[in-house]
Short mmCIF file of C-alpha atoms and ligand atoms in Angstrom, two decimals:
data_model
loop_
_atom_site.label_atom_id
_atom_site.label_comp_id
_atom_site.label_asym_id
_atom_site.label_seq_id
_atom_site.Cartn_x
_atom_site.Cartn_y
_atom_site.Cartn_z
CA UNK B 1 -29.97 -95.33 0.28
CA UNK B 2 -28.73 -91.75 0.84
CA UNK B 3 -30.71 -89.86 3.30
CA UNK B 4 -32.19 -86.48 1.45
CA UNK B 5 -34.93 -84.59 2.19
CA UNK B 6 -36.87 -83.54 -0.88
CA UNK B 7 -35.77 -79.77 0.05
CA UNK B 8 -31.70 -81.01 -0.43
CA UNK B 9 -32.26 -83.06 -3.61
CA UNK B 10 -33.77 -79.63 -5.20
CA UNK B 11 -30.71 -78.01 -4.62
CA UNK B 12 -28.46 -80.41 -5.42
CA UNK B 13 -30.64 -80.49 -8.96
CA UNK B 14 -29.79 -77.20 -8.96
CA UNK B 15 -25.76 -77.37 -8.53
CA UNK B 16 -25.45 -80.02 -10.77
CA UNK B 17 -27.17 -78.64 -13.64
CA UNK B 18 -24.74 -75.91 -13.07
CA UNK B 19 -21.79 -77.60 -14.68
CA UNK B 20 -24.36 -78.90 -17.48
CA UNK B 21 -24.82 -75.29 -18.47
CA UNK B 22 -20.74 -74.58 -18.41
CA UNK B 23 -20.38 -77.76 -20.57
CA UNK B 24 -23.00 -76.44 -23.15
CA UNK B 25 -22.15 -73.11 -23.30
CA UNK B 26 -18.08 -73.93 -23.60
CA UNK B 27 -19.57 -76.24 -26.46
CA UNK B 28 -21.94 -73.36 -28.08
CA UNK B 29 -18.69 -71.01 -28.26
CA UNK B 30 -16.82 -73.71 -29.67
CA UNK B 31 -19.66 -73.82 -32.62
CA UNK B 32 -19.84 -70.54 -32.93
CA UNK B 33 -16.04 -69.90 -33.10
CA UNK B 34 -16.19 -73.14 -35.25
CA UNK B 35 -18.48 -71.41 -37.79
CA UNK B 36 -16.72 -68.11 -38.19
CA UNK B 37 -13.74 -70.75 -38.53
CA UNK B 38 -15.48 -72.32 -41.50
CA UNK B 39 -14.51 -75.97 -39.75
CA UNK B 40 -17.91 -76.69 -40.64
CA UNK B 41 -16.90 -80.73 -39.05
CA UNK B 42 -16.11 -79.18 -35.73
CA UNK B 43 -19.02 -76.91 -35.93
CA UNK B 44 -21.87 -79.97 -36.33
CA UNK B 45 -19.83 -81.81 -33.53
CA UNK B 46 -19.51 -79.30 -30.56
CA UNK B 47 -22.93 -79.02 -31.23
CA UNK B 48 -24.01 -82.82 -30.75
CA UNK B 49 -21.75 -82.97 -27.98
CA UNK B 50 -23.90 -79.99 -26.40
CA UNK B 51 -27.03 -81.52 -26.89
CA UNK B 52 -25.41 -85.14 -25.93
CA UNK B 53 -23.61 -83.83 -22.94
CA UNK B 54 -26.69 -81.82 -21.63
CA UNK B 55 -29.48 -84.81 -21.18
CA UNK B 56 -27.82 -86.48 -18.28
CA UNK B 57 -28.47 -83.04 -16.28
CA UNK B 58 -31.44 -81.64 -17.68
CA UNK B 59 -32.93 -85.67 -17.25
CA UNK B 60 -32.38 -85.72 -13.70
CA UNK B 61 -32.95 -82.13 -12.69
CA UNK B 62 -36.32 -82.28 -14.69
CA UNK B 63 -37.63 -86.21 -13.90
CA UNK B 64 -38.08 -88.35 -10.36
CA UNK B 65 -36.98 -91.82 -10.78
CA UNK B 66 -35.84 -94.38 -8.76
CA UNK B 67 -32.66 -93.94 -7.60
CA UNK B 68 -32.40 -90.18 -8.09
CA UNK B 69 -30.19 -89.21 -5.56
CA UNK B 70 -27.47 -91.88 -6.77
CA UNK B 71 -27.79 -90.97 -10.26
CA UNK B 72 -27.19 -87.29 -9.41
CA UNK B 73 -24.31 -87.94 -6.76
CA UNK B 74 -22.90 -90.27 -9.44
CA UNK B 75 -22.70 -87.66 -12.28
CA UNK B 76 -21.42 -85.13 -10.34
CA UNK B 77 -18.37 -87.48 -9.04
CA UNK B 78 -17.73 -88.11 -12.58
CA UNK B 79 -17.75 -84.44 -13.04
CA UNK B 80 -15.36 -83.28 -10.65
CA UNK B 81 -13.65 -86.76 -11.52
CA UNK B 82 -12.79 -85.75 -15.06
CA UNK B 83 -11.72 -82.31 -14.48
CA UNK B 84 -9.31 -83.37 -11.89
CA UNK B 85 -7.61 -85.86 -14.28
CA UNK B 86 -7.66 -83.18 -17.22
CA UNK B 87 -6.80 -80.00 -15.45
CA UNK B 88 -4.27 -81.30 -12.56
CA UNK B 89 -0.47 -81.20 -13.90
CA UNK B 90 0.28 -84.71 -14.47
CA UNK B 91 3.64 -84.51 -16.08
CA UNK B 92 5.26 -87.83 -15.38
CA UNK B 93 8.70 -88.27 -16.77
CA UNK B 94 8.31 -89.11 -20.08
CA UNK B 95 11.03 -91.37 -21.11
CA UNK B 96 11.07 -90.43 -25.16
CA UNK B 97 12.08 -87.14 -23.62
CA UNK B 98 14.72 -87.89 -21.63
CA UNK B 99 18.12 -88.25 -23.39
CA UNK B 100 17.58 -84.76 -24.86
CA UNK B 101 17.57 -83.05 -20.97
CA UNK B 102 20.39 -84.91 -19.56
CA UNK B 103 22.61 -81.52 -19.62
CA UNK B 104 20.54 -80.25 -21.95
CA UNK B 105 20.08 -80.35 -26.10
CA UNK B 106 21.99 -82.51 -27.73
CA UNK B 107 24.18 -81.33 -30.57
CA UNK B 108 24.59 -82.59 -33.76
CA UNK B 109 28.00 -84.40 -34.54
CA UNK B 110 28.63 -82.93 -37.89
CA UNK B 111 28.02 -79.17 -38.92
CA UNK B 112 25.26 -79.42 -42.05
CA UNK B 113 26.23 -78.34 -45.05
CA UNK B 114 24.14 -75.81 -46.49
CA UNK B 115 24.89 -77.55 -50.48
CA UNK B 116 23.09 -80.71 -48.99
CA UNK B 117 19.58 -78.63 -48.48
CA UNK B 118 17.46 -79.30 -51.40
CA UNK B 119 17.12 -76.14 -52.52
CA UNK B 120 20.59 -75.48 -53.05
CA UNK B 121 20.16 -78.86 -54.82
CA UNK B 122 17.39 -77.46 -57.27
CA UNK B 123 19.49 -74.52 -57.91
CA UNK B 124 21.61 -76.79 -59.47
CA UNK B 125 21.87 -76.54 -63.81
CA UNK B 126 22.96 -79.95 -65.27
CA UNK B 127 26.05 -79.18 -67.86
CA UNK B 128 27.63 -77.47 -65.22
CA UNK B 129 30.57 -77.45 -63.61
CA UNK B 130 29.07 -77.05 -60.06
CA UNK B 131 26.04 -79.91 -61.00
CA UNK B 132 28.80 -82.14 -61.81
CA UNK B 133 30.81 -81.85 -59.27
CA UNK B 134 28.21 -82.16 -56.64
CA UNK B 135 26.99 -85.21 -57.95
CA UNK B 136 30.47 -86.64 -58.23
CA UNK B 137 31.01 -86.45 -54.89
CA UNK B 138 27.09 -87.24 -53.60
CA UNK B 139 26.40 -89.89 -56.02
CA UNK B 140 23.70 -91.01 -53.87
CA UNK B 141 21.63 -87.95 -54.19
CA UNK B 142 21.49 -88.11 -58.09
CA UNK B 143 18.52 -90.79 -58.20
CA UNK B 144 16.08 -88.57 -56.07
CA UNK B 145 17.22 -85.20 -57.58
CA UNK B 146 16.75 -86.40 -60.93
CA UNK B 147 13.22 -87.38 -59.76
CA UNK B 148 12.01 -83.45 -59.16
CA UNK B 149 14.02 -82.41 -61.48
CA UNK B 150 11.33 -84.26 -63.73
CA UNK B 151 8.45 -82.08 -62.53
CA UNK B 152 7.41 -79.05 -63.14
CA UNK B 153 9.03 -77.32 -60.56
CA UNK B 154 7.57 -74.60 -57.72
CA UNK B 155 5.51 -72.15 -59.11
CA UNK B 156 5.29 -73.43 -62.02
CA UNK B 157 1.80 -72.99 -64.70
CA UNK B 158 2.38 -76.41 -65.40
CA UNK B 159 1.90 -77.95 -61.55
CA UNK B 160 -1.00 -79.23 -60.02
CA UNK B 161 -2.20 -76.51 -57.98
CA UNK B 162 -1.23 -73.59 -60.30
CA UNK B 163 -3.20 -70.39 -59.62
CA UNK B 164 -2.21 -67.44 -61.87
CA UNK B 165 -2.57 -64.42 -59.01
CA UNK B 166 -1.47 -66.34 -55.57
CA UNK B 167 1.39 -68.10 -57.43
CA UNK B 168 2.68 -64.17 -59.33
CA UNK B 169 1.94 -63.40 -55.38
CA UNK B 170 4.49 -65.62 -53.87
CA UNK B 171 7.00 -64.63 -57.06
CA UNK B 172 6.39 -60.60 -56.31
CA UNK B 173 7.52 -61.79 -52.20
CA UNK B 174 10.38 -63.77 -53.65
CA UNK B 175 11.56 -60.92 -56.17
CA UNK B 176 11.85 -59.07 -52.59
CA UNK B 177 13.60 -60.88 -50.76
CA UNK B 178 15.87 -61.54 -53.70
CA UNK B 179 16.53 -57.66 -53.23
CA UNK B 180 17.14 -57.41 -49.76
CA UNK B 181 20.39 -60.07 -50.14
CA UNK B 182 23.19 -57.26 -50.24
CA UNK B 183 21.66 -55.71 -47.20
CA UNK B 184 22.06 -58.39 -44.98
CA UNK B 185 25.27 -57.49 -43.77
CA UNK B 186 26.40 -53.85 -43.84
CA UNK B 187 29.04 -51.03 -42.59
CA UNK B 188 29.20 -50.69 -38.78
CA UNK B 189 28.78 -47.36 -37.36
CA UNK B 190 32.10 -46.52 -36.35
CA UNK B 191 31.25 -44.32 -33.33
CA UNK B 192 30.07 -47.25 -30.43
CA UNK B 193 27.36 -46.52 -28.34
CA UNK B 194 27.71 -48.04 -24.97
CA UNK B 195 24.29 -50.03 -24.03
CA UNK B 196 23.17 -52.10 -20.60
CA UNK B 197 22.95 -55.09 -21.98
CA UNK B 198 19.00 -55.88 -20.03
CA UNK B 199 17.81 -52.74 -21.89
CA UNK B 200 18.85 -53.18 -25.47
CA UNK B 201 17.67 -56.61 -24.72
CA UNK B 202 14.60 -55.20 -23.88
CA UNK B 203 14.45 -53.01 -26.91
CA UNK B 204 15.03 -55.21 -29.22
CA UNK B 205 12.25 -58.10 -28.29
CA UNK B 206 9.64 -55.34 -27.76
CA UNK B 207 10.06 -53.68 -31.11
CA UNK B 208 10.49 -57.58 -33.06
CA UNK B 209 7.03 -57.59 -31.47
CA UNK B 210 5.58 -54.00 -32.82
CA UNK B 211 6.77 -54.83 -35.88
CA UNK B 212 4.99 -58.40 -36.10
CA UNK B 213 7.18 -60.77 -34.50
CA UNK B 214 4.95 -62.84 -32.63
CA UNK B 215 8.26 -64.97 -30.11
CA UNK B 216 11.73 -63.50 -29.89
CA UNK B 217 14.21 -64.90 -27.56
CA UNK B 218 18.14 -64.74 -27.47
CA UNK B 219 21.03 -67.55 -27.09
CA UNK B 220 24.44 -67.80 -27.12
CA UNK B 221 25.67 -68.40 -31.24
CA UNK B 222 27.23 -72.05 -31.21
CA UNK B 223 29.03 -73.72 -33.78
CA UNK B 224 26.80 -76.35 -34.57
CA UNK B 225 24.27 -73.94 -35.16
CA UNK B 226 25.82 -73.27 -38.49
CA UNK B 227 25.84 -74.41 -41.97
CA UNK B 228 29.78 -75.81 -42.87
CA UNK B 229 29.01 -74.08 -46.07
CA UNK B 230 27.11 -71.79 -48.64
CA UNK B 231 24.86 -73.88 -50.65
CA UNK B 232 23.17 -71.24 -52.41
CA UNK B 233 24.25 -67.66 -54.47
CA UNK B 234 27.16 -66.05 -55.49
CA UNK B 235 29.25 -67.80 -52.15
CA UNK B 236 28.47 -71.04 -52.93
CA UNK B 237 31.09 -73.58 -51.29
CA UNK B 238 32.31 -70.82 -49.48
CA UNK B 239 33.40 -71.73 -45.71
CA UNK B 240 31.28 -70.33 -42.96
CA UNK B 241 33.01 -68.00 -40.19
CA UNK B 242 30.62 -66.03 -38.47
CA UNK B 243 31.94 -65.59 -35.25
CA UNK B 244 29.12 -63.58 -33.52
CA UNK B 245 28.55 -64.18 -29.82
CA UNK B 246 24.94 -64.10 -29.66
CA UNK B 247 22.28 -65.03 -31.99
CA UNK B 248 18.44 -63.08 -31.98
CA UNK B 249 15.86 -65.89 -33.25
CA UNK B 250 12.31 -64.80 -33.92
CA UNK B 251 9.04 -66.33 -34.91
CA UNK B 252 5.99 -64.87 -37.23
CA UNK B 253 2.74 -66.17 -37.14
CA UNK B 254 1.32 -67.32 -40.89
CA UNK B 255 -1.97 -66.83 -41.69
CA UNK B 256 -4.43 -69.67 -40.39
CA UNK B 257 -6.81 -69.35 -43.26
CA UNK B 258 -4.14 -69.49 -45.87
CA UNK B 259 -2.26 -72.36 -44.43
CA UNK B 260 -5.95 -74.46 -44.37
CA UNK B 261 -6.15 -74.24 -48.08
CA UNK B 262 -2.73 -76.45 -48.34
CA UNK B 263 -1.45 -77.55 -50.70
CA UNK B 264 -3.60 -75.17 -53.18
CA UNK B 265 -1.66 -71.92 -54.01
CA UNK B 266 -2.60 -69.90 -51.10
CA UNK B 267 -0.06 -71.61 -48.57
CA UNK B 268 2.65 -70.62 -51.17
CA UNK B 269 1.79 -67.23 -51.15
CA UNK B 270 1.47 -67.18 -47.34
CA UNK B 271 4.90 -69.12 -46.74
CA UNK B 272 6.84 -65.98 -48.80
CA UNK B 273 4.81 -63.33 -48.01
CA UNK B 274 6.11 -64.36 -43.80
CA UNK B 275 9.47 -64.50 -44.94
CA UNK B 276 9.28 -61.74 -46.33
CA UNK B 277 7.75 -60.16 -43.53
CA UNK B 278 10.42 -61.62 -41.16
CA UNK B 279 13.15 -60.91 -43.65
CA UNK B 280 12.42 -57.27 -43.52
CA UNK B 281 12.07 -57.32 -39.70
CA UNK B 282 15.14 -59.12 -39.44
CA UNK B 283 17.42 -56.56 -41.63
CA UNK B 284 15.89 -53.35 -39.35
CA UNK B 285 17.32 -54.90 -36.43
CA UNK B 286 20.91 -55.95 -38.07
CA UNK B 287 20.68 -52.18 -39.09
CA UNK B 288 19.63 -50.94 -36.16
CA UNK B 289 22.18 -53.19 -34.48
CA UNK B 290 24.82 -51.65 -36.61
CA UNK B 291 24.01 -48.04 -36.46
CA UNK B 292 24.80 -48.47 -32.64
CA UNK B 293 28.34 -49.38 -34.10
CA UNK B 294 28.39 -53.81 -33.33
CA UNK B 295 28.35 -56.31 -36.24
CA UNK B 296 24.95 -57.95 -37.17
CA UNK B 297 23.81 -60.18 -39.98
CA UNK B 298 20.32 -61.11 -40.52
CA UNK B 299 19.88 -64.42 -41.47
CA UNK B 300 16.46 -64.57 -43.94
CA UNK B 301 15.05 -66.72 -46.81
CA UNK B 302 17.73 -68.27 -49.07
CA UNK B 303 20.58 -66.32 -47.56
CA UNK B 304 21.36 -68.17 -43.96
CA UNK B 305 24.36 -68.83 -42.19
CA UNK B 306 22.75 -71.13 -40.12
CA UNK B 307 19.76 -73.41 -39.18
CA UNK B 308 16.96 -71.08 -38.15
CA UNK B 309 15.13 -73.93 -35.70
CA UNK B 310 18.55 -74.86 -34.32
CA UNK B 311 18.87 -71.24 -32.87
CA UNK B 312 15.51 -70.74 -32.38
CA UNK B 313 15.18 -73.71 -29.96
CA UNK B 314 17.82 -73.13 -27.91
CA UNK B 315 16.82 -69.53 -27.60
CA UNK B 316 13.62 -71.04 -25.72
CA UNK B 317 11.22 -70.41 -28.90
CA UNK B 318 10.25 -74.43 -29.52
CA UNK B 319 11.44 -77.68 -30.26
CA UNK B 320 11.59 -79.53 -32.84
CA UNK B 321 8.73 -81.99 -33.77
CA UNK B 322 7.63 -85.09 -36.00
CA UNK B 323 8.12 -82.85 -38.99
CA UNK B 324 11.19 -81.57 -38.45
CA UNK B 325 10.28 -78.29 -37.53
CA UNK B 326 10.42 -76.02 -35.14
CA UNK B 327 7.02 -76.50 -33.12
CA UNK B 328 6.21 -73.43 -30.44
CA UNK B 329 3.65 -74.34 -27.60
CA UNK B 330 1.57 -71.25 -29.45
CA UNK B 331 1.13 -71.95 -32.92
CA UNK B 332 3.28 -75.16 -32.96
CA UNK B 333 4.91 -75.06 -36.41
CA UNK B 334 2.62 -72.27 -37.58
CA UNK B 335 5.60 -69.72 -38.00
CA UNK B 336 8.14 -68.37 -39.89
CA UNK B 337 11.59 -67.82 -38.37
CA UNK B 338 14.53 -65.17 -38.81
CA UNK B 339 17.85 -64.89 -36.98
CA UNK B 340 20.16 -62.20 -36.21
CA UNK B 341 23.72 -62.92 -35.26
CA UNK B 342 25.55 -60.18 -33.43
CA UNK B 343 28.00 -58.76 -31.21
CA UNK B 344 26.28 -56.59 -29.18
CA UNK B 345 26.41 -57.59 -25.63
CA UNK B 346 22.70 -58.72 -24.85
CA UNK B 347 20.89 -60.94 -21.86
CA UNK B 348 20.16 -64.78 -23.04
CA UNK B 349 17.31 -66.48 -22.58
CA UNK B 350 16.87 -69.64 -20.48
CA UNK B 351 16.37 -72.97 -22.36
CA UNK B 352 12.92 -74.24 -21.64
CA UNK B 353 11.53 -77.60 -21.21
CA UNK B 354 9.21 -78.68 -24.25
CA UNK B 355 9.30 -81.82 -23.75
CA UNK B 356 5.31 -82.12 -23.51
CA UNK B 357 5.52 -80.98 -27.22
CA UNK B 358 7.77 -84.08 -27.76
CA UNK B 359 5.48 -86.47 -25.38
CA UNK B 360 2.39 -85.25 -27.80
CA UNK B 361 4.33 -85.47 -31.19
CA UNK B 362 5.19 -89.18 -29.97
CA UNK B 363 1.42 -90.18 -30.06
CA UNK B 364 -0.32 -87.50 -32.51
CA UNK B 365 1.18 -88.27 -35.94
CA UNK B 366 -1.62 -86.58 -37.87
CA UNK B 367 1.62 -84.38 -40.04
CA UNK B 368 2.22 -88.45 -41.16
CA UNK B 369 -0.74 -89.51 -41.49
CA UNK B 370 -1.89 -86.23 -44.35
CA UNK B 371 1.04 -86.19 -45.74
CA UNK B 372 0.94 -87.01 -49.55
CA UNK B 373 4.45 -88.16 -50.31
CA UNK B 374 4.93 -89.77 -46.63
CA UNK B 375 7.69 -87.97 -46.25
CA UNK B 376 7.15 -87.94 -42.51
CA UNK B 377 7.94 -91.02 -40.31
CA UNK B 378 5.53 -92.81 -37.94
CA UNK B 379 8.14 -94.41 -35.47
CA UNK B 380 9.97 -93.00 -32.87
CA UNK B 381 13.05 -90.74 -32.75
CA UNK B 382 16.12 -91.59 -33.72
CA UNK B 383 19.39 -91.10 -33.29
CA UNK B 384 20.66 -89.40 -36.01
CA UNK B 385 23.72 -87.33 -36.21
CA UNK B 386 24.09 -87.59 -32.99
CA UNK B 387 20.58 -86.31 -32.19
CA UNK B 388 17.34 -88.24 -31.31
CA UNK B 389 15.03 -86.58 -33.41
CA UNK B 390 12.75 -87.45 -36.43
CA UNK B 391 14.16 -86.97 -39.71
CA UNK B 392 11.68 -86.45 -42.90
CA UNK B 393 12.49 -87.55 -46.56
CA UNK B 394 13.53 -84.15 -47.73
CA UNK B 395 13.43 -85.92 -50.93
CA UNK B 396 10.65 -86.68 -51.38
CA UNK B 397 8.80 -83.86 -50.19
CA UNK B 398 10.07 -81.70 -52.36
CA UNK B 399 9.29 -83.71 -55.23
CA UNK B 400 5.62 -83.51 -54.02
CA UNK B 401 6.24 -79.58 -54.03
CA UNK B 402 7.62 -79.75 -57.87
CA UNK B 403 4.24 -81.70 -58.84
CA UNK B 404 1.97 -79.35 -56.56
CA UNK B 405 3.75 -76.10 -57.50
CA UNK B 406 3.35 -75.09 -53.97
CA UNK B 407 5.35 -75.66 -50.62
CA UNK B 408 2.69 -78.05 -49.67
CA UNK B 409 2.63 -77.15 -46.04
CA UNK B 410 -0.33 -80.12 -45.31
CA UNK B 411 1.64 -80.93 -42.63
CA UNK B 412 1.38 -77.74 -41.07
CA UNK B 413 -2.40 -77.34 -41.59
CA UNK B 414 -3.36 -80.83 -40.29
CA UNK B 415 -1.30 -80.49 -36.91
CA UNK B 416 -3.33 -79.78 -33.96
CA UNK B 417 -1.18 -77.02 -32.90
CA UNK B 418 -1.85 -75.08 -35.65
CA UNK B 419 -5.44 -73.74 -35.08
CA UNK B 420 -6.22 -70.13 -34.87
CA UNK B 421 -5.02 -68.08 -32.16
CA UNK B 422 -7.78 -67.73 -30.08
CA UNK B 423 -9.07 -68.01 -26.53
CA UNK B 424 -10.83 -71.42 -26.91
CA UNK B 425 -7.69 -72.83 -29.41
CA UNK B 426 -5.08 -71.02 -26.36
CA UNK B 427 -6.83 -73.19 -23.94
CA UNK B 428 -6.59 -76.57 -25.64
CA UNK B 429 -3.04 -75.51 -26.16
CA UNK B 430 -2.41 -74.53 -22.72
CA UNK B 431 -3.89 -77.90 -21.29
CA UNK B 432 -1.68 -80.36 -23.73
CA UNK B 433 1.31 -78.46 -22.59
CA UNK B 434 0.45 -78.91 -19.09
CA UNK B 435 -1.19 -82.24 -18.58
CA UNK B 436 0.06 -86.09 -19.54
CA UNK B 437 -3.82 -86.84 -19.86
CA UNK B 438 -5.41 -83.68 -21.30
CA UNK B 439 -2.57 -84.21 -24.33
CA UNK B 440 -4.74 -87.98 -25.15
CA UNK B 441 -7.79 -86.43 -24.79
CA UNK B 442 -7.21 -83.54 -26.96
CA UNK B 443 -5.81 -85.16 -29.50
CA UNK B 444 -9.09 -88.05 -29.47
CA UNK B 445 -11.06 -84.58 -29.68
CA UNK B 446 -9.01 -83.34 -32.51
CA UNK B 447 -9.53 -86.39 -33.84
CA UNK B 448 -13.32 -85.56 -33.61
CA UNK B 449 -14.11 -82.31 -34.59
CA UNK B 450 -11.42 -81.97 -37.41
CA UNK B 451 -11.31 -85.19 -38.69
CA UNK B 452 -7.81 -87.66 -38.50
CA UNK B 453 -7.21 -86.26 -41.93
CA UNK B 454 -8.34 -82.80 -42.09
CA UNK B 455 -9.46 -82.20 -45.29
CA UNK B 456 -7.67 -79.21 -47.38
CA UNK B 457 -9.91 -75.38 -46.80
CA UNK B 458 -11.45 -73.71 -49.90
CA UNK B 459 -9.46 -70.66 -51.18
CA UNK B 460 -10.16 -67.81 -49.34
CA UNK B 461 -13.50 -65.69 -51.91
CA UNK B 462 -10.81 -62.65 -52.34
CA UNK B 463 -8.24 -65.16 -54.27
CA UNK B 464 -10.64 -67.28 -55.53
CA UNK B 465 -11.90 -64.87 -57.99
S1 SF4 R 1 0.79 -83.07 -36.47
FE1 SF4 R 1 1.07 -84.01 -34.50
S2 SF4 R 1 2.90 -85.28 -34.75
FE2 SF4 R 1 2.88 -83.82 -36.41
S3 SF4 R 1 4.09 -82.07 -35.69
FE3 SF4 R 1 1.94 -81.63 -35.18
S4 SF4 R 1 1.68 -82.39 -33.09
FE4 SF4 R 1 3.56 -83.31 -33.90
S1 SF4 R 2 5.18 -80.24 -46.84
FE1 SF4 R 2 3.71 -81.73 -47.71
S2 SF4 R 2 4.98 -83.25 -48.72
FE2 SF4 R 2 6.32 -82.11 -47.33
S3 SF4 R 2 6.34 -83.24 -45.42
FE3 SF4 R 2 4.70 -81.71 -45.23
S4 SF4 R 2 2.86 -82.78 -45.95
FE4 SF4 R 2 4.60 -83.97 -46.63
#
């Protein structure tokens, strides 16, 4: 039996209901943000959880039993207990991880070729000469291209999720960015401007970021990074030869509440109105660029050079996850992404170690789990091209976008890295990207309050009209 006077055990009542009331309160904010949320799940469980998690201290401060002292010692081990194991850095080695930082990414044997994407693909017209001729020499990809082919197609009045204003929406954004493909590339300024490399550097990230960007970072342009070919316009089949030095990745946040209404046409609308947004960001730098008198290209919706999430990841932006994205430790794969190649001399940015974004992909699965054409895969990476990574059915995903009409984008809403950016949603985010343990336990909690297969948000009341 512990040895306290009646004096002690009042103040000890009184510590320990301290970390009652943090509990509580932390769980209070998370109903309230919850509510303004609309996650009306997570809202009913944070607050269960505050009632649940608030008896054991408001029981022993308030009542004498047998055993008191014990009970009160007991719970407050199990307090300190649990925050050490969530909040202290456990980052063992994680072996899933490993291959990819032994001298750092890997790179992919074979350059991709830009006619294999599946939108070049759909901008394929049987009779032609071009639809024959790719088929003759991929007869393998005429089964499953013949399959959307069958549906009604993206955007279509005749798909599941058609919506007369958000899908016109998405083809205003798209009509846009159509217009902005001449001005990707332009005349150089013939009078040079000599720049320090740190300040244009500088420059550049901090007005990505005025003008929306929410990550920018900067790596050396490799070869692997681009497409062997044109798959789409005028240059179709044309070689690639961009011989840039550096490439200028950078992310844009997409709307939380649009993306929660996947597959329904909001997400559509969102998805074009960020590359448009990053489009247009991305051709005032390649101007700006070129008005200083160096070669730039922007890289932006259905006019790339090169595989956005490639560059993006090895300028220290993400990696890429279970759905073949690029996932940042903020929003995860929440974003849009643009590139700039260029010859400006700049300052690149170190490669950074994601690998707890990996170690949480490897267990989480909730992208596979939602998605309605399993198009994602539940085992572990694989070596493919010369990568371990995982590799989705394109396929058949965008089939499921011909029936839907939209770009789907379930994934996306259903992964726990996607929440709002907020404090409480930073936090979570913070502690899975620093901690082996917290990454289990927030994804059990995810589990929890969102459900393992979120269900799809109602349309926002100013679309749904
Ligand atoms: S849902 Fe889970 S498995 Fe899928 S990308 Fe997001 S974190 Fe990774
Ligand atoms: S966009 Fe939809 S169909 Fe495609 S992988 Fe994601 S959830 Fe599956």
């Amino acid at each position: 039996m512990l040895n306290i006077t009646t004096g002690q055990q009042e103040v000890i009542d009184l510590i320990l209901l301290f970390p009652g009331f943090v509990i509580s309160g932390i769980l209070i904010y998370v109903k309230i943000i919850s509510i303004i949320e609309k996650e009306y799940r997570a809202a009913k469980v944070s607050f269960l959880l505050s009632i649940i998690l608030f008896a054991p201290f408001l029981i022993i401060y308030l009542f004498d039993f047998p055993f008191k002292e014990i009970a009160s010692m007991g719970l407050l081990a199990v307090v300190v207990l649990v925050a050490i194991l969530l909040f202290f850095p456990f980052r063992p080695k994680i072996k899933a991880c490993l291959p990819d930082r032994q001298g750092g990414f890997q790179i992919p044997a074979e350059k991709h070729d830009e006619r294999n994407v599946m939108f070049s693909r759909n901008e394929l017209i049987p009779g032609t000469e071009k639809f024959d001729l790719y088929y003759s020499k991929n007869p393998d990809k005429r089964e499953p291209d013949d399959k959307f082919r069958d549906n009604p197609g993206l955007l279509s009045p005749d798909s599941v999720f058609y919506h007369p204003f958000s899908f016109a929406s998405a083809e205003a954004n798209l009509e846009i960015i159509e217009a902005f493909k001449p001005i990707v590339n332009g005349v150089v300024n013939e009078s040079k401007t000599v720049v320090e490399e740190k300040k244009v550097s500088d420059y550049i990230k901090t007005w990505a970021k005025k003008l929306g960007a929410y990550s920018v970072g900067i790596t050396e342009l490799k070869d692997y990074h681009l497409y062997s070919h044109k798959g789409r316009g005028d240059l179709y089949g044309k070689e690639i030869n961009n011989k840039h030095k550096f490439a200028i990745a950078f992310t844009i946040e997409m709307d939380s509440d649009m993306i929660r209404t996947a597959p329904k046409g909001p997400v559509v609308m969102e998805s074009t109105q960020q590359y448009l947004n990053s489009g247009t960001i991305a051709l005032q730098i390649a101007h700006f660029i070129r008005n200083l008198g160096y070669s730039a290209r922007a890289h932006i919706d259905g006019n790339y050079e090169l595989i956005c999430p490639l560059v993006a990841r090895d300028a220290g932006l993400g990696e890429i996850g279970r759905m073949g994205l690029l996932m940042t430790p903020q929003l995860g794969s929440r974003v849009r992404i643009a590139v700039i190649t260029t010859d400006i001399p700049l300052v690149l940015d170190k490669k950074k170690d994601f690998s707890s974004i990996i170690d949480f992909c490897g267990i989480c699965k909730k992208c596979a789990e939602v998605c309605p054409s399993q198009s994602i895969p539940f085992n572990n990476r694989e070596q493919i091209n010369g990568v371990l990574r995982w590799k989705i059915n394109s396929e058949s995903c965008f089939t499921y976008w011909g029936t839907a009409g939209t770009d789907c984008g379930k994934c996306m809403a259903a992964c726990p890295y996607s929440h709002p950016d907020n404090l409480i949603h930073n936090f979570i985010r913070w502690g899975i990207n620093n901690s082996y343990i917290f990454r289990r336990f927030a994804l059990y909690m995810d589990d929890l309050f969102y459900g393992r297969k979120p269900k799809s948000g109602n349309l926002p009341s100013w679309i749904d009209m």
